[in-house]
Every structure is written in C-alpha cells, then in structure tokens.
PDB file of C-alpha atoms in Angstrom:
ATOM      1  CA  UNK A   1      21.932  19.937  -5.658  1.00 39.00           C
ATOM      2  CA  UNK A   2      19.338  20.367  -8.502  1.00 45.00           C
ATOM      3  CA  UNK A   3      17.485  23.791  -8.976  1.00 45.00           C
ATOM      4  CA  UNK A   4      14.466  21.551  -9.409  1.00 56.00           C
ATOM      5  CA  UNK A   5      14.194  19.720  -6.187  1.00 87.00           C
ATOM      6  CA  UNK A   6      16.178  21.992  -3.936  1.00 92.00           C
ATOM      7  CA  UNK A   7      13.457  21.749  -1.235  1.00 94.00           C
ATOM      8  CA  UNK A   8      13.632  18.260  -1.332  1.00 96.00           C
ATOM      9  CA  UNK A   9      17.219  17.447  -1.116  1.00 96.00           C
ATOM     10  CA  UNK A  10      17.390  19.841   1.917  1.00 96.00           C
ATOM     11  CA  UNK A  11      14.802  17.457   3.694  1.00 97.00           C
ATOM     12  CA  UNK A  12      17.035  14.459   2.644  1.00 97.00           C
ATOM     13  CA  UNK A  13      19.838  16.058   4.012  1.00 97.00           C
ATOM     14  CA  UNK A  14      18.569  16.683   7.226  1.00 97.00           C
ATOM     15  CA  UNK A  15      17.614  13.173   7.340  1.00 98.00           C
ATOM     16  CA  UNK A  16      20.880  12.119   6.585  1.00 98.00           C
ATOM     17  CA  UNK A  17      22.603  14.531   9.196  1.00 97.00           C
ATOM     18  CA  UNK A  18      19.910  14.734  12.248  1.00 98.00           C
ATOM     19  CA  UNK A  19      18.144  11.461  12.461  1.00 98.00           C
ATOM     20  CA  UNK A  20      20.747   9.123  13.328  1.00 97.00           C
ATOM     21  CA  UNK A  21      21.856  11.559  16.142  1.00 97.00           C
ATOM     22  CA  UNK A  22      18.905   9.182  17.997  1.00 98.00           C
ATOM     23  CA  UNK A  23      20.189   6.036  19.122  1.00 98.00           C
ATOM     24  CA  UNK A  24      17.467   4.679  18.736  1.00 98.00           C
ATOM     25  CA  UNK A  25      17.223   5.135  15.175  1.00 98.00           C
ATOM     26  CA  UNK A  26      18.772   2.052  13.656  1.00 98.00           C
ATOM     27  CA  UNK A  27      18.711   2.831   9.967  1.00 98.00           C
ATOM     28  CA  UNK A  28      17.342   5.443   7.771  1.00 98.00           C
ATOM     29  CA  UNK A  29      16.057   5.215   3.961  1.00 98.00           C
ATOM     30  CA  UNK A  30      14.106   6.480   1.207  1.00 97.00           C
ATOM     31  CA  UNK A  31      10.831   4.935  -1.024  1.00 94.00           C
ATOM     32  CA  UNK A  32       9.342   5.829  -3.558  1.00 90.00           C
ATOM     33  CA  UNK A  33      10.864   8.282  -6.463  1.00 89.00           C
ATOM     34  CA  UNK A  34      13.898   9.096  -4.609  1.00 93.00           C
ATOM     35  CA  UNK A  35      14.270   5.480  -3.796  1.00 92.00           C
ATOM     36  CA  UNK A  36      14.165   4.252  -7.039  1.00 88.00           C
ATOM     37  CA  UNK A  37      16.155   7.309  -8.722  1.00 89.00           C
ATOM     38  CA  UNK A  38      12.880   8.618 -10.669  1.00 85.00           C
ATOM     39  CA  UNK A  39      12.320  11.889  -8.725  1.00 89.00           C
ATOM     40  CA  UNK A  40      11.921  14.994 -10.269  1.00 87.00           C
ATOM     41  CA  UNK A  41      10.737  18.614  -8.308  1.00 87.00           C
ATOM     42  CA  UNK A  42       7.087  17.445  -8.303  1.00 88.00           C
ATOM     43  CA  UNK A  43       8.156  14.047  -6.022  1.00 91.00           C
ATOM     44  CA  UNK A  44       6.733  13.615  -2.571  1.00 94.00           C
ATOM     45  CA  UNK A  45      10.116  12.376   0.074  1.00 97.00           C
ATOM     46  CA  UNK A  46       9.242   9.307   1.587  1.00 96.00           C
ATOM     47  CA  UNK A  47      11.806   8.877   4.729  1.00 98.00           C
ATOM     48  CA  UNK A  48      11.234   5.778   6.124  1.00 98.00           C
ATOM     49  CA  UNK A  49      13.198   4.852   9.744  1.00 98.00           C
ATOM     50  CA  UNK A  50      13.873   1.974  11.239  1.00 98.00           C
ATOM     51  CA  UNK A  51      13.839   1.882  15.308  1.00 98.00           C
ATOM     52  CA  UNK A  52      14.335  -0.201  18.213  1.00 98.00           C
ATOM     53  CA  UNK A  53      11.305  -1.872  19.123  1.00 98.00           C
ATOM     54  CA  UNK A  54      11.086  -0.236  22.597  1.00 98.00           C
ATOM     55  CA  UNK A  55      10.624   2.966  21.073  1.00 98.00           C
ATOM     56  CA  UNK A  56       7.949   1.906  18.997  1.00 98.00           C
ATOM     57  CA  UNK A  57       5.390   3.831  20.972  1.00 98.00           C
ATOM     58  CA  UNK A  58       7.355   7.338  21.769  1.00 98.00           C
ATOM     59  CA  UNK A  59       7.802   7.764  17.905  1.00 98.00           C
ATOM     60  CA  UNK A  60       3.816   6.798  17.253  1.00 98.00           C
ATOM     61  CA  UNK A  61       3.457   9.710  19.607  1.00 98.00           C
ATOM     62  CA  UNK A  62       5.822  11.897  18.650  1.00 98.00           C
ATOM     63  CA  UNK A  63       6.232  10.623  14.934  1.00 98.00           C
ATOM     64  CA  UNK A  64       5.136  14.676  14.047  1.00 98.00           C
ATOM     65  CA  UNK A  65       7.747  16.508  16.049  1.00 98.00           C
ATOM     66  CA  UNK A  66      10.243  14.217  14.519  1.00 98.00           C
ATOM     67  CA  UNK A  67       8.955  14.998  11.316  1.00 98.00           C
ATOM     68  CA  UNK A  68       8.850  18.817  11.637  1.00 97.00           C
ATOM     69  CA  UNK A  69      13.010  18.584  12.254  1.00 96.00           C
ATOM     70  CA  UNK A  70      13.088  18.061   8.431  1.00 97.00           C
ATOM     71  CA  UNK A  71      10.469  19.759   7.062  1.00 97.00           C
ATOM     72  CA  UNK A  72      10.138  23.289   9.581  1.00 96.00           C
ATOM     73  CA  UNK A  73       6.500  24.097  10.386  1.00 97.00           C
ATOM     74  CA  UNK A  74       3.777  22.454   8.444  1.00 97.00           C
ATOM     75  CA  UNK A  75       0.348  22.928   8.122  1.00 97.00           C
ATOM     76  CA  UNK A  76      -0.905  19.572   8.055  1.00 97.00           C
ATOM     77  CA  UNK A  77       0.766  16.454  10.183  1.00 97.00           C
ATOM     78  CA  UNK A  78      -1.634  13.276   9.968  1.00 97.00           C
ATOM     79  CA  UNK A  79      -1.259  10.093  10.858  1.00 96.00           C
ATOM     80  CA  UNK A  80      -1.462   6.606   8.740  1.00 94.00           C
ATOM     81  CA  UNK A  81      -3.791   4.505   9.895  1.00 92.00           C
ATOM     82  CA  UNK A  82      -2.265   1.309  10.441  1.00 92.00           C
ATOM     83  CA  UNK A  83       1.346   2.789  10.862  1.00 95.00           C
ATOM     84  CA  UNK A  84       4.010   4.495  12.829  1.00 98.00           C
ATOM     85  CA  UNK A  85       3.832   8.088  11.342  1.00 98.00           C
ATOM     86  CA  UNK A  86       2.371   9.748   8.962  1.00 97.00           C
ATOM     87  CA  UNK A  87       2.300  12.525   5.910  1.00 97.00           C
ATOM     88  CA  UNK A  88       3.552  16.435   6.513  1.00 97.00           C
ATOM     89  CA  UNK A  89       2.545  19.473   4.167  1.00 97.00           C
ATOM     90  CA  UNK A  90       4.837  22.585   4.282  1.00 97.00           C
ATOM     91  CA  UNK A  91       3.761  26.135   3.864  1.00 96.00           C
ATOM     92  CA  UNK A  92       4.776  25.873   0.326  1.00 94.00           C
ATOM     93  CA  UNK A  93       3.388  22.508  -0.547  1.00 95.00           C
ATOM     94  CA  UNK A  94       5.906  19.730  -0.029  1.00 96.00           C
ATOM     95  CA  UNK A  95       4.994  16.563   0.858  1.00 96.00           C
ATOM     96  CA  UNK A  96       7.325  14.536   2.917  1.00 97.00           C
ATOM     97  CA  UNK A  97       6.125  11.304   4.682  1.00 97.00           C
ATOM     98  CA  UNK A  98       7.949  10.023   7.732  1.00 98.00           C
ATOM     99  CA  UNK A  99       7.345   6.706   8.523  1.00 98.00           C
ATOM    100  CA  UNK A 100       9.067   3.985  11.083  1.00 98.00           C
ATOM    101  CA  UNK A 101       9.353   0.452  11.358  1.00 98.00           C
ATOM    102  CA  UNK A 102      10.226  -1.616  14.523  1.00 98.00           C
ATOM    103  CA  UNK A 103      13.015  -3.403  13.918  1.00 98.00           C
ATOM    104  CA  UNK A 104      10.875  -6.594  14.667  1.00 97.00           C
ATOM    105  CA  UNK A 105       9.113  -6.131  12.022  1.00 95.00           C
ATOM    106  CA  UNK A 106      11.215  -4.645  10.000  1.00 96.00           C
ATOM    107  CA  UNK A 107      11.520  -6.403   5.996  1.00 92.00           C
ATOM    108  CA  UNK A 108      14.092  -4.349   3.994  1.00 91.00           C
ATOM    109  CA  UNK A 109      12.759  -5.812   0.689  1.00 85.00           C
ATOM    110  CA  UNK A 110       9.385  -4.288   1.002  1.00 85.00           C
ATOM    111  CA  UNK A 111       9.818  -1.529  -1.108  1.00 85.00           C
ATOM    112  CA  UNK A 112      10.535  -1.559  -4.657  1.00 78.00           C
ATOM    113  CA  UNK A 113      13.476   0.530  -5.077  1.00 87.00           C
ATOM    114  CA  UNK A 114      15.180   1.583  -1.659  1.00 94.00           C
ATOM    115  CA  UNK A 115      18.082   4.410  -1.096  1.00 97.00           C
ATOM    116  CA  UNK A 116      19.862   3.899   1.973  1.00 98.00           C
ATOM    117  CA  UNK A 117      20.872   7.436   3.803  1.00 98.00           C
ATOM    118  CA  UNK A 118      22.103   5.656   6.999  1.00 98.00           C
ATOM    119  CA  UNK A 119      22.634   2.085   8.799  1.00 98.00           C
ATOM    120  CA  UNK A 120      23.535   2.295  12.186  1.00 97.00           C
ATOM    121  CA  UNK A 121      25.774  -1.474  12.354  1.00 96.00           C
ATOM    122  CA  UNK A 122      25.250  -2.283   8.492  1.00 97.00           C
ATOM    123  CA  UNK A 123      23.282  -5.200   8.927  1.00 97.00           C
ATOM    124  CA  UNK A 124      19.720  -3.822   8.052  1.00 98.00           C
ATOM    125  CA  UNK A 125      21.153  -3.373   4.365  1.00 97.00           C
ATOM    126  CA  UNK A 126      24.252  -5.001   4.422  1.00 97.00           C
ATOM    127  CA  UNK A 127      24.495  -4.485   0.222  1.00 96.00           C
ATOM    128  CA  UNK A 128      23.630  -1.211   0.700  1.00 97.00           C
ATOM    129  CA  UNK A 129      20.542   0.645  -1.886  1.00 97.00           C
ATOM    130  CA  UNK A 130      18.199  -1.767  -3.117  1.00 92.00           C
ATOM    131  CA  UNK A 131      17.673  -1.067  -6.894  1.00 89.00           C
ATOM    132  CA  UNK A 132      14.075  -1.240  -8.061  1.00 83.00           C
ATOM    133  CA  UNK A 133      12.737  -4.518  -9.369  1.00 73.00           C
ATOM    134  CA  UNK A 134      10.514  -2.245 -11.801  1.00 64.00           C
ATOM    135  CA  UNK A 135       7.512  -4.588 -11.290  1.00 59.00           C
ATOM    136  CA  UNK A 136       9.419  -8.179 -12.198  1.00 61.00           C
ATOM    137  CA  UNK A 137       7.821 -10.870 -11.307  1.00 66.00           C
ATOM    138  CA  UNK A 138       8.569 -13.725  -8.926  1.00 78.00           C
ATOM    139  CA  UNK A 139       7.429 -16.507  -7.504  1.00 89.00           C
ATOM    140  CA  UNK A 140       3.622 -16.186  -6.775  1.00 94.00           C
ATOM    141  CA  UNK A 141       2.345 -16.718  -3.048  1.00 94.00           C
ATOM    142  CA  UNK A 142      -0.806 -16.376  -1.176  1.00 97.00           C
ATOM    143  CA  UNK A 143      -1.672 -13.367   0.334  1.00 96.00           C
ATOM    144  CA  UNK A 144      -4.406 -14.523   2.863  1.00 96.00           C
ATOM    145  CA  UNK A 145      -4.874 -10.779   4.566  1.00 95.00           C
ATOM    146  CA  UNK A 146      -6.205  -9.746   0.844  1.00 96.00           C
ATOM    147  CA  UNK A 147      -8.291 -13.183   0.482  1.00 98.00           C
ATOM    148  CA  UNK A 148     -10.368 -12.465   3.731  1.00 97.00           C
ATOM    149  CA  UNK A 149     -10.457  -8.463   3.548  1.00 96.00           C
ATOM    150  CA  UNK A 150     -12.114  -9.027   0.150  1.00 97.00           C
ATOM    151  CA  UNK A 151     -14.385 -11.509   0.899  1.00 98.00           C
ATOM    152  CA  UNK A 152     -15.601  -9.096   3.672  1.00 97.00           C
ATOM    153  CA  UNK A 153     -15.866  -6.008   1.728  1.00 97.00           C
ATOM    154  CA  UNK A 154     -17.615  -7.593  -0.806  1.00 98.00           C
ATOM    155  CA  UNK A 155     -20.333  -9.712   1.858  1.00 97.00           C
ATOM    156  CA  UNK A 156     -21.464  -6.402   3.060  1.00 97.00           C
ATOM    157  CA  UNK A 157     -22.209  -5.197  -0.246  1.00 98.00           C
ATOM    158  CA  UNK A 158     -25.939  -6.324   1.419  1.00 97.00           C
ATOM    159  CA  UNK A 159     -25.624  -3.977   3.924  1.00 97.00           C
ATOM    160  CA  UNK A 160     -24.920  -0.946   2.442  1.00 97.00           C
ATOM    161  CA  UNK A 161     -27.047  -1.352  -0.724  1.00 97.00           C
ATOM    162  CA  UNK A 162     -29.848  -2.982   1.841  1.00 97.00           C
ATOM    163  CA  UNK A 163     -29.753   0.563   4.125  1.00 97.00           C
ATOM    164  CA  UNK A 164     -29.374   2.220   0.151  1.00 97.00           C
ATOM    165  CA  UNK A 165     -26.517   3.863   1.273  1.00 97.00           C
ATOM    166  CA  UNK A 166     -25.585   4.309  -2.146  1.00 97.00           C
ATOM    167  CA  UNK A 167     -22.364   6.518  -1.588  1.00 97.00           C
ATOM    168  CA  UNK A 168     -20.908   4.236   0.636  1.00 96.00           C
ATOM    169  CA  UNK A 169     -21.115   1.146  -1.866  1.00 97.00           C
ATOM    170  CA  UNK A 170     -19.787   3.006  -4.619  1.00 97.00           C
ATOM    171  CA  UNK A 171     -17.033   3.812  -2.527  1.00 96.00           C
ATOM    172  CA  UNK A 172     -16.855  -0.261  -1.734  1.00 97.00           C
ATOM    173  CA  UNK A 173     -16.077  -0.363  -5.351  1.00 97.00           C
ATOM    174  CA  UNK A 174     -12.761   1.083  -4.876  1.00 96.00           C
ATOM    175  CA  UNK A 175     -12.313  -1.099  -1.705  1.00 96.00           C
ATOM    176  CA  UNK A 176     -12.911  -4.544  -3.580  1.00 97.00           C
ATOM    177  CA  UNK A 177     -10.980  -3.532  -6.766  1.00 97.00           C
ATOM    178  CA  UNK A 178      -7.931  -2.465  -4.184  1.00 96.00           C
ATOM    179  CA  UNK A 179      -8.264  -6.782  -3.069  1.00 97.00           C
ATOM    180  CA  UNK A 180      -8.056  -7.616  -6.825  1.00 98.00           C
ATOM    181  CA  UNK A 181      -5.021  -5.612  -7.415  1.00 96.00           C
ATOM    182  CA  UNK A 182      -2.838  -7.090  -4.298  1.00 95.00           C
ATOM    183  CA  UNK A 183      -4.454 -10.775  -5.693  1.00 97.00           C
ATOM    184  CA  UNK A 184      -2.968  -9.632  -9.095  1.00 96.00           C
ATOM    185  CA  UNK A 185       0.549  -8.518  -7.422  1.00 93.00           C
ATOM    186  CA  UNK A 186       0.711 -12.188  -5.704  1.00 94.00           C
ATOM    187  CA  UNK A 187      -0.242 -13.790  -9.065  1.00 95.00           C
ATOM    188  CA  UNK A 188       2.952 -12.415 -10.495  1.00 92.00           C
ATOM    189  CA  UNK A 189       5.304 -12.628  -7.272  1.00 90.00           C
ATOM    190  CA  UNK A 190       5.123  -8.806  -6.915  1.00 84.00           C
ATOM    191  CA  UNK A 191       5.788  -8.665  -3.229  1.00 73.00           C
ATOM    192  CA  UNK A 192       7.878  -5.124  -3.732  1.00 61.00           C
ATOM    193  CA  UNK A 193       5.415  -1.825  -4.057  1.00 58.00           C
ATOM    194  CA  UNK A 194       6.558   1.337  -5.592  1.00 53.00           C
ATOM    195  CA  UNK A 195       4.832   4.861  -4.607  1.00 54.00           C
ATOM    196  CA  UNK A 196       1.169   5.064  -4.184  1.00 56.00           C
ATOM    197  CA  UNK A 197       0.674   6.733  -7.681  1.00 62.00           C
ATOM    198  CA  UNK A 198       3.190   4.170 -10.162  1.00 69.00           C
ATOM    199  CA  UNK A 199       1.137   0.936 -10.510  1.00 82.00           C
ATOM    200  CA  UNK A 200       1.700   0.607 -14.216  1.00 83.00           C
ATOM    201  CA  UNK A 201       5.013  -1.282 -14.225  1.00 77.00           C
ATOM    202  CA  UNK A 202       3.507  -3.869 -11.223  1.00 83.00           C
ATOM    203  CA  UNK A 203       1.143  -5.586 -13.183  1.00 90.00           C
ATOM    204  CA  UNK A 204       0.600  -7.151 -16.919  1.00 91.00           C
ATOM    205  CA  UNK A 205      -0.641  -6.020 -19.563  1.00 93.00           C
ATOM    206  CA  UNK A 206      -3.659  -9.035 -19.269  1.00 97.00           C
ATOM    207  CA  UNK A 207      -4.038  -7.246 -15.885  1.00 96.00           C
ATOM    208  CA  UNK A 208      -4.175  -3.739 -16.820  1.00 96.00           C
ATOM    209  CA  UNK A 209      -6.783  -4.997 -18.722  1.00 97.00           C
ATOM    210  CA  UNK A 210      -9.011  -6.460 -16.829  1.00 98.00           C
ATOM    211  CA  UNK A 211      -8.951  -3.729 -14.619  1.00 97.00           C
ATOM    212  CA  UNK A 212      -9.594  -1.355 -16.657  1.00 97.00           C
ATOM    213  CA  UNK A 213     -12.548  -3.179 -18.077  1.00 98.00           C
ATOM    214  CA  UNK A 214     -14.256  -2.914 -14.800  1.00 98.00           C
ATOM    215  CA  UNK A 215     -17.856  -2.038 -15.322  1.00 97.00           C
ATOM    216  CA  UNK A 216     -18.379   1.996 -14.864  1.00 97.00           C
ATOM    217  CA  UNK A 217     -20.079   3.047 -11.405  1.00 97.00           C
ATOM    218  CA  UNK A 218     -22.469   5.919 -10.896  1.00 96.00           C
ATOM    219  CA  UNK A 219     -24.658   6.220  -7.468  1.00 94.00           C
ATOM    220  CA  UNK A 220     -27.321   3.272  -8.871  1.00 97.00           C
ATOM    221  CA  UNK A 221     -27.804  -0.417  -7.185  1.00 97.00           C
ATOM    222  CA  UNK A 222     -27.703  -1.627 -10.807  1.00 97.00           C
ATOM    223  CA  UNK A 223     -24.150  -0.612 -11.501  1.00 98.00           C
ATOM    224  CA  UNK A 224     -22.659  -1.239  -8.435  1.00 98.00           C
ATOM    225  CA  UNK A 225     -24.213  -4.213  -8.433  1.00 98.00           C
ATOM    226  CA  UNK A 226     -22.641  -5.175 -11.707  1.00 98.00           C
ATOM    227  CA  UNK A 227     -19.077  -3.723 -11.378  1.00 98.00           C
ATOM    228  CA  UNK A 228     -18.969  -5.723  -7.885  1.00 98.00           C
ATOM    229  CA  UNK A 229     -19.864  -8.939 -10.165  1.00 98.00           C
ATOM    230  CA  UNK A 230     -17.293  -8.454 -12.506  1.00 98.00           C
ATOM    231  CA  UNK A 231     -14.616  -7.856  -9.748  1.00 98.00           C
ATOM    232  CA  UNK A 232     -16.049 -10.523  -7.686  1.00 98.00           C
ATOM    233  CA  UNK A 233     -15.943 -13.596 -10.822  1.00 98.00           C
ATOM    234  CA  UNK A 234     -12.370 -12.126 -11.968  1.00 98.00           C
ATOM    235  CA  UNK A 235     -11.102 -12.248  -8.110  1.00 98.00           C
ATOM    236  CA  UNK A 236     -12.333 -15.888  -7.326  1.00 98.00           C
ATOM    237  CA  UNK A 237     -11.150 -17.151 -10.970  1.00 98.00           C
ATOM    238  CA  UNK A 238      -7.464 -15.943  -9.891  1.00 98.00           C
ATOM    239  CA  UNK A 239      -7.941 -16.649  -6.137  1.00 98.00           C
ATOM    240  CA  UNK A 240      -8.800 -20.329  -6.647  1.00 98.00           C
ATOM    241  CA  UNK A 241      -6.030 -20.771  -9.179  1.00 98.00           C
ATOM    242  CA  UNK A 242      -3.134 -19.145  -7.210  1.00 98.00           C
ATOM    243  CA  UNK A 243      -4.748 -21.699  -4.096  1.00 98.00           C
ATOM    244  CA  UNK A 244      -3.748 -24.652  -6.239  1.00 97.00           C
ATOM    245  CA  UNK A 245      -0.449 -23.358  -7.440  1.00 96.00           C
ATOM    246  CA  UNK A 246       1.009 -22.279  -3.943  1.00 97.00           C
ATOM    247  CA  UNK A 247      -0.836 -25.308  -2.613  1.00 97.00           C
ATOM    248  CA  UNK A 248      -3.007 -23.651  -0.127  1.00 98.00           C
ATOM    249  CA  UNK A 249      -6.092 -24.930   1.463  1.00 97.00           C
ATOM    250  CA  UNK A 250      -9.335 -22.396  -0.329  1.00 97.00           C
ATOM    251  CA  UNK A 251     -10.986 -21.103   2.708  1.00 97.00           C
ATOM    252  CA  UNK A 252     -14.492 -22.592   1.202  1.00 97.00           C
ATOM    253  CA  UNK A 253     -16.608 -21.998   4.083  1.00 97.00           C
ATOM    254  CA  UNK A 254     -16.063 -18.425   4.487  1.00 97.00           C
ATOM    255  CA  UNK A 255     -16.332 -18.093   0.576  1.00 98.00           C
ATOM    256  CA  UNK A 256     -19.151 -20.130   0.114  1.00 97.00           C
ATOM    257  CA  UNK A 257     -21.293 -18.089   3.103  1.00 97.00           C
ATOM    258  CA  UNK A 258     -20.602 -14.827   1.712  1.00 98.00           C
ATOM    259  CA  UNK A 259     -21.857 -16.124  -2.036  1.00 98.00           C
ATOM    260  CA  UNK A 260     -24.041 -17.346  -0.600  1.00 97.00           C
ATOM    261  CA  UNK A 261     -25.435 -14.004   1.025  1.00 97.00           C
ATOM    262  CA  UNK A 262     -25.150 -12.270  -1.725  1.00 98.00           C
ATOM    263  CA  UNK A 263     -26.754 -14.590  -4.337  1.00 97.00           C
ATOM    264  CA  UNK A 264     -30.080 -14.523  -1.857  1.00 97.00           C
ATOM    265  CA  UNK A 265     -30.009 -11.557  -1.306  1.00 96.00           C
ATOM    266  CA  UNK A 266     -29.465  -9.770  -5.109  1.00 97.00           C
ATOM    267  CA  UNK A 267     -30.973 -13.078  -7.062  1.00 97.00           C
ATOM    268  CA  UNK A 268     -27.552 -13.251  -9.100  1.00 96.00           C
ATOM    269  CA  UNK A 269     -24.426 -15.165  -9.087  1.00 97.00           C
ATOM    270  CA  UNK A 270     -21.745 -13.455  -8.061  1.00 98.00           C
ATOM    271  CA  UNK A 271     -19.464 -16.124  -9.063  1.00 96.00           C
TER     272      UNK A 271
END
C-alpha cells in the first residue's frame, strides 16, 4: 500500500472485500485513474457495480448507504442525474463515486481503462482488466442522442437571449460545445471515456484545435452570439460528413427548423 494514496486503497479494499457479500452484486470495478493505472494521492475512486436488474431501484435508493460502507461518514452524498448513484466527500476530502449498472444495460467496454476487483460467474469480464485504449481511434459511428441534444440546445439560444437571460446562454455555451466534443469522439471511433478531467488523449490535435479556437464568451448577446456560430458551422460541417460516412439518413427537417429559427430570429447564418 502506497503512503500516497493510503486512503484510497482502503476504499478499494473494502470494495473488494464487502460488496460482493450482496448477491445481488454481480461484478465490481474501477474507472478512471485507478482503472487505467494513472492514480496518484490526488485521484478521485470511481467504484462502479454491476447489479441484477431487479435491484435496480433499492440501490437508486439506497445507492448512499452503500456508499458510506467504503468511505465512513461523509459530508456530502449526491446523486447523478441520469444514474444509479452518485459522488461521496469524506471529512478529509476524498472523493469516491459509487455508481451501478443493471446488468441489462450493462456494456463493459464503456470505460476507457477498467480494473476488475470482482466478477461474480466471470462472464461480465471474462479477460479480466480492460487496459486503456488511451484515446485510439476506431471506427466512427453516429451518435444520434448528441445530434438531437445539440440541435436543441442550440434552437433555444432564442429563448434565452430573447428573455436576455444572459447568464443562462453563456452557460448554453458550455452545453453546445459539450455536443461538439461527443460529435468529435464519434468522428474518431472514441466510444471509450476516461475520467471527467483527461480529455486530452481522446481527441486530435485538428480537434484540440478547433476547440480551443472557440470564440471567447463574456455576459454580451454579441459574443455568445458568435461563439454559438462558430460551434454551430464546425458541428454541422462534421455532423453532415460523419452522416455520409456511417451512411445515416441527416435528420434535415429538425435541422433545417432550428436554422431556420435562429437565422430569423438573429439575421445571421448560423450555418
């Protein structure tokens, strides 16, 4: 055990040891830096479970008390929107995140980088860790969640600037750029993700780029107006072109409305 992440590897131990004491925990891993061997004593510990689906809902309500059998008492516990669990804080500032997966749903290739602590029949990772693909790229696919969420965010760009809530669309920034970057990660076949704060090694250098050429963004209509531009021409220049390579139908009518919009309502082409 390291002197530098001693808290840590106590919490991985425990996950090791305690969790699959539940039958109904099927298999039990680690993301992020201490899935892909890059931790060091400033790491979050991402324990991620996989469960019977039947159980699905007692660990969405009790995702916290599971949690706190790892960690001791914390002083935060809040859930992830969108998932089964959620991020803990300890006393002393460690971060652990317990998350779990129905097994219906489960995809074991998900993460970039995965170490295995436990697998209940050895099926869920029958070859055991997964080492990380570092951001390699594959073959490219269509990620239609991203396609429509942008196209949204973007189309109520009118809103927002049109009640000059002016906070709210700088914030829509960040939302529309998030679109770009999964359009970017489906460009390259990048269907892996590593933690929340190592995007560097997922994209290309041409993407890096570009998104760090984004226009900057203070609190006026006039440069929120023009980083959304930029973001919006560089996402349907990609978008249309990864359409035609992965052979998928361009969903022009919901495109062309929400140009549409915002060309009569700004007097520019967001094209």
């Amino acid at each position: 055990m390291s002197a530098e992440d001693e808290r840590q590897q106590r919490v991985i131990a425990r996950a090791r040891d305690l969790l699959p004491t539940d039958e109904r925990v099927l298999a039990v891993y680690l993301i992020g830096s201490y899935g892909t061997g890059q931790a060091d004593r400033f790491s979050d510990v991402d324990v991620h479970l996989v469960v019977t689906d039947d159980s699905a809902d007692w660990f969405t309500a009790h995702w916290d008390d599971v949690l706190r059998k790892l960690t001791g008492p914390t002083v935060l516990a809040d859930a992830v929107p969108g998932l089964i669990g959620g991020l803990g804080i300890t006393a002393d500032w460690l971060h652990v995140d317990l998350i779990a997966h129905p097994l219906a749903s489960f995809d074991r290739f998900q993460y970039d980088g995965v170490r295995v602590l436990f697998d209940r029949d050895g099926t869920l990772f029958p070859d055991g860790d997964i080492p990380p693909a570092g951001g390699r790229s594959g073959e490219p696919y269509w990620p239609t969640r991203t396609v429509n969420l942008f196209y949204y965010f973007i189309g109520n760009l009118v809103t927002v600037l049109g009640r000059d809530e002016r906070i709210v669309a700088n914030q829509g920034v960040g939302a529309v750029r998030d679109q770009l970057i999964d359009l970017m990660l489906a460009e390259r076949g990048v269907r892996r993700t590593s933690g929340a704060k190592r995007l560097n090694a997922l994209l290309s250098p041409e993407q890096r780029t570009t998104l760090e050429a984004i226009p900057p963004v203070d609190a006026t209509p006039a440069t929120i107006i023009a980083a959304n531009r930029y973001i919006s021409h560089q996402f349907l220049t990609r978008a249309t072109t990864l359409a035609k390579l992965t052979n998928t139908p361009w969903p022009t009518p919901f495109v062309e409305a929400t140009l549409t919009h915002l060309q009569t309502h700004f007097s520019t082409d967001f094209r």
